[in-house]
Amino acid sequence: MAPLRFSANVSWLFPELPSLAARLRAAGSSGFEAAEVGWPYGEPPEALARTAQEVGLQLVLINTPPGDREKGEMGLGAVPGRQAAFRDGLEQAVLYAKALGCPRIHLMAGRVPQGADRAAVRGEMDTVFLENLRHAAGVLAQGELYSRILPGARRTLWGCWSPSTPASRTPAAAILEKVGRPNLQLQMDIFHWQIMDGNLTGNIREFLPLVGHVQVAQVPGRGEPGSPGELNFPYLFQLLEDEGYKGFVGCEYQPRGDTVEGLSWLRSYWDKRGRPQAGQ
């Protein structure tokens, strides 16, 4: 079994550094082979790509633009009346992904619109999300890009939307079945999955074949995997290995102190398991 591959989410890690470029350099110096960025759109993609190349990092994931943050938007994929803005943002994300050499884009569904009743708009949001995902899958296929969707976590993003589905399937897995495109996959954020459903062992075994990207943070504080909390990460990492996961594991957490000192959990993993060889 090959060791897991980890990517530094530089929108979260190294918060003491002011720019994405500086954070990419810090990630490279800390031993990461890959990085992901939530929203890279404030900086020219060519400059970010050049920095990543200089420090030997592969960019592996970006998000679609969030929309109007001042109005509480956090993604537009399922928001009624915002279809045109979602598609414009998708075009921008594709341009950045190509410039960065990044193969994956997280399609953010978004929140229930302010002032709307969740139950009243659920059906319309389901429909909008399906339409936007089908459109996105087609656009991304032209560029040989993959897309990810993440189930909403109501505790951490109050009012965020999650599609209706039979109880026997996760909402996002049911959406994948309806869209039916091979370049649309699940994003398994273990922090959110634990909060929403628990049963991580069963869910990982059942849904890992649909997963294209994993992200980790401790529960409940969203700190590094080595911080105190509910989750036994050595067990979960071994489970991902045993189940044959080949993608990246994104470090999307809030460092409790100095980011580099807080990476002791990762250095311990590398000491035990080694680092993946090229091509693994």
XYZ file of C-alpha atoms in Angstrom:
280
model
C 0.000 0.000 0.000
C 1.365 3.375 -1.015
C 1.548 6.147 1.588
C -0.971 8.968 1.344
C -0.183 12.184 -0.498
C -0.875 15.428 1.367
C -1.577 18.905 0.017
C -1.327 22.163 1.949
C -4.419 24.333 1.795
C -2.694 27.705 1.748
C -5.954 29.557 2.270
C -5.875 28.081 5.793
C -2.257 27.229 6.616
C 0.490 29.769 7.293
C -1.976 32.563 8.198
C 0.911 34.639 9.543
C 2.084 35.162 5.955
C 0.307 37.892 3.976
C 0.262 36.516 0.435
C -0.568 33.266 -1.292
C 2.860 33.279 -2.912
C 4.567 33.445 0.484
C 2.353 30.648 1.766
C 3.185 28.484 -1.239
C 6.880 28.970 -0.524
C 6.324 28.017 3.122
C 4.407 24.893 2.079
C 7.253 23.844 -0.195
C 9.797 24.446 2.554
C 7.717 22.332 4.939
C 7.935 19.277 2.703
C 4.589 19.360 0.892
C 4.515 18.186 -2.708
C 1.138 19.746 -3.460
C -1.072 22.670 -2.489
C -4.667 23.786 -2.856
C -6.168 27.281 -2.748
C -9.724 28.194 -1.846
C -10.018 31.362 -3.897
C -6.896 32.363 -5.827
C -8.660 35.100 -7.767
C -7.041 38.067 -6.038
C -3.645 37.295 -7.569
C -2.571 36.687 -11.198
C -2.586 32.949 -11.930
C 0.713 33.131 -13.828
C 2.482 34.514 -10.759
C 1.048 31.787 -8.525
C 1.970 29.114 -11.068
C 5.519 30.441 -11.264
C 5.909 30.410 -7.478
C 4.524 26.871 -7.213
C 6.916 25.670 -9.889
C 9.888 27.336 -8.187
C 9.239 25.463 -4.930
C 8.231 22.160 -6.536
C 4.524 22.246 -5.694
C 1.666 20.861 -7.750
C -1.590 22.830 -7.475
C -4.342 20.222 -7.067
C -7.588 22.027 -6.137
C -9.282 25.433 -6.333
C -12.869 26.512 -5.588
C -15.302 28.275 -7.844
C -15.751 31.946 -6.820
C -17.966 32.435 -3.761
C -20.198 35.183 -5.145
C -20.991 38.301 -3.139
C -19.499 37.687 0.295
C -21.008 40.920 1.668
C -24.450 39.465 0.971
C -23.550 36.200 2.705
C -22.942 34.158 -0.425
C -20.603 31.180 -0.160
C -20.871 29.613 -3.584
C -23.545 29.904 -6.264
C -24.082 26.436 -7.703
C -27.541 25.896 -6.194
C -28.697 29.492 -5.712
C -31.828 30.382 -7.711
C -31.449 33.432 -9.907
C -27.655 33.272 -9.808
C -27.127 30.795 -12.647
C -25.443 33.340 -14.924
C -23.070 34.426 -12.146
C -22.215 30.784 -11.389
C -21.373 30.139 -15.030
C -19.279 33.296 -15.267
C -17.420 32.203 -12.129
C -16.929 28.743 -13.591
C -15.276 30.261 -16.662
C -12.944 32.227 -14.403
C -12.135 29.088 -12.407
C -11.341 27.167 -15.588
C -8.976 29.917 -16.756
C -7.175 29.810 -13.403
C -7.081 26.018 -13.299
C -5.497 25.842 -16.739
C -2.935 28.537 -15.922
C -2.087 26.799 -12.624
C -1.989 23.296 -14.092
C -4.664 22.395 -11.535
C -6.860 19.414 -12.518
C -9.686 19.820 -9.980
C -12.292 22.476 -9.224
C -14.621 22.389 -6.214
C -18.085 23.478 -7.372
C -19.517 25.305 -4.371
C -23.272 24.827 -3.995
C -23.792 27.803 -1.714
C -26.195 28.802 1.045
C -29.931 29.159 1.245
C -30.568 32.786 0.165
C -30.965 35.246 3.011
C -34.570 35.550 4.119
C -35.685 32.392 2.292
C -37.309 29.411 3.991
C -35.197 26.288 3.480
C -38.175 23.967 3.003
C -39.836 26.320 0.533
C -36.801 26.679 -1.750
C -35.390 23.146 -1.477
C -36.978 21.836 -4.671
C -35.910 24.856 -6.716
C -32.361 24.657 -5.357
C -32.204 20.959 -6.229
C -33.186 21.777 -9.792
C -30.754 24.673 -10.136
C -27.867 22.627 -8.758
C -28.504 19.736 -11.137
C -28.675 22.093 -14.109
C -25.465 23.863 -13.111
C -23.622 20.610 -12.439
C -24.543 19.195 -15.838
C -23.369 22.422 -17.450
C -20.144 22.424 -15.432
C -19.353 18.782 -16.144
C -19.614 19.479 -19.860
C -17.450 22.604 -19.700
C -14.788 20.925 -17.583
C -14.672 17.817 -19.760
C -13.507 19.983 -22.655
C -10.440 20.937 -20.641
C -9.928 17.449 -19.143
C -10.705 18.866 -15.711
C -12.478 17.189 -12.801
C -15.080 18.742 -10.538
C -15.886 18.085 -6.887
C -19.012 18.642 -4.828
C -19.126 18.767 -1.042
C -22.175 18.110 1.130
C -23.218 21.113 3.204
C -22.397 21.226 6.910
C -25.107 23.100 8.774
C -23.129 23.494 11.981
C -20.174 25.345 10.480
C -21.956 27.239 7.678
C -25.373 28.068 9.058
C -27.966 28.028 6.304
C -25.794 26.187 3.805
C -27.725 24.024 1.383
C -27.722 20.259 0.981
C -29.848 18.525 -1.668
C -32.832 16.343 -0.829
C -32.229 12.621 -1.212
C -33.452 9.222 0.000
C -32.134 8.424 3.454
C -30.144 5.487 2.101
C -27.762 7.742 0.158
C -25.756 10.838 1.043
C -27.138 13.924 -0.689
C -24.008 14.455 -2.753
C -23.800 10.804 -3.823
C -27.401 10.956 -4.985
C -26.576 14.073 -7.004
C -23.697 12.248 -8.696
C -26.044 9.479 -9.731
C -28.498 11.962 -11.241
C -25.849 13.877 -13.180
C -24.074 10.733 -14.357
C -20.791 12.292 -15.518
C -17.456 10.591 -14.769
C -15.620 13.874 -14.184
C -17.960 14.819 -11.321
C -16.808 13.313 -8.026
C -17.258 13.688 -4.281
C -15.040 15.785 -2.052
C -14.763 14.012 1.298
C -14.125 16.645 3.942
C -13.742 14.420 6.979
C -14.399 17.320 9.358
C -17.820 17.955 7.782
C -18.654 14.273 7.319
C -18.043 13.566 10.998
C -20.262 16.484 12.062
C -23.095 15.596 9.685
C -23.246 11.832 9.944
C -20.379 10.235 11.850
C -19.920 6.560 10.935
C -16.704 7.479 9.148
C -15.492 3.912 8.734
C -18.684 2.807 7.019
C -18.987 5.951 4.937
C -15.368 5.833 3.772
C -15.718 2.209 2.732
C -19.018 2.834 0.942
C -18.326 6.126 -0.795
C -14.561 6.193 -1.380
C -14.979 4.894 -4.968
C -16.872 8.141 -5.692
C -14.291 10.377 -3.994
C -11.772 12.451 -5.917
C -10.352 14.497 -3.053
C -10.154 14.236 0.754
C -9.716 17.047 3.282
C -8.934 16.729 6.987
C -9.312 18.681 10.224
C -9.928 17.661 13.817
C -13.432 17.780 15.320
C -14.753 19.891 16.992
C -12.178 22.683 16.845
C -11.085 22.295 13.210
C -7.461 22.194 14.281
C -4.649 20.060 12.878
C -5.063 16.261 12.926
C -2.599 16.057 15.810
C -4.710 18.304 18.048
C -7.104 16.942 20.714
C -10.531 15.938 19.462
C -12.929 13.204 18.425
C -11.049 11.767 15.471
C -8.323 9.101 15.489
C -6.351 10.167 12.447
C -3.727 7.383 12.469
C -6.668 4.963 12.195
C -8.368 7.014 9.455
C -5.162 7.385 7.439
C -4.592 3.650 7.642
C -8.185 3.062 6.550
C -7.730 5.295 3.503
C -4.568 3.377 2.621
C -6.261 0.016 3.121
C -9.151 1.069 0.890
C -6.718 2.033 -1.849
C -7.217 5.797 -1.936
C -4.831 7.342 -4.480
C -5.841 11.022 -4.450
C -4.578 13.867 -2.311
C -5.453 14.572 1.321
C -5.901 18.302 1.745
C -4.868 19.926 5.029
C -7.762 22.365 5.447
C -7.582 23.279 9.098
C -6.957 26.203 11.432
C -3.478 25.921 12.978
C -3.641 26.277 16.739
C -0.265 28.010 16.768
C 2.725 28.129 14.472
C 1.837 26.190 11.315
C 5.246 24.521 10.939
C 5.375 23.382 14.578
C 1.825 22.101 14.203
C 2.895 19.828 11.328
C 4.488 17.378 13.773
C 1.622 14.946 13.031
C 2.579 14.958 9.343
C 6.282 14.537 10.010
C 5.415 11.562 12.231
C 3.355 10.062 9.405
C 6.215 10.530 6.937
C 8.693 9.011 9.406
C 6.488 5.945 9.745
C 5.210 5.498 6.207
C 7.678 7.381 4.065
C 6.715 9.687 1.258
C 5.078 8.666 -2.002
C 7.386 8.063 -4.922
C 6.825 9.933 -8.165
C 3.928 8.440 -10.079
C 2.267 6.833 -7.057
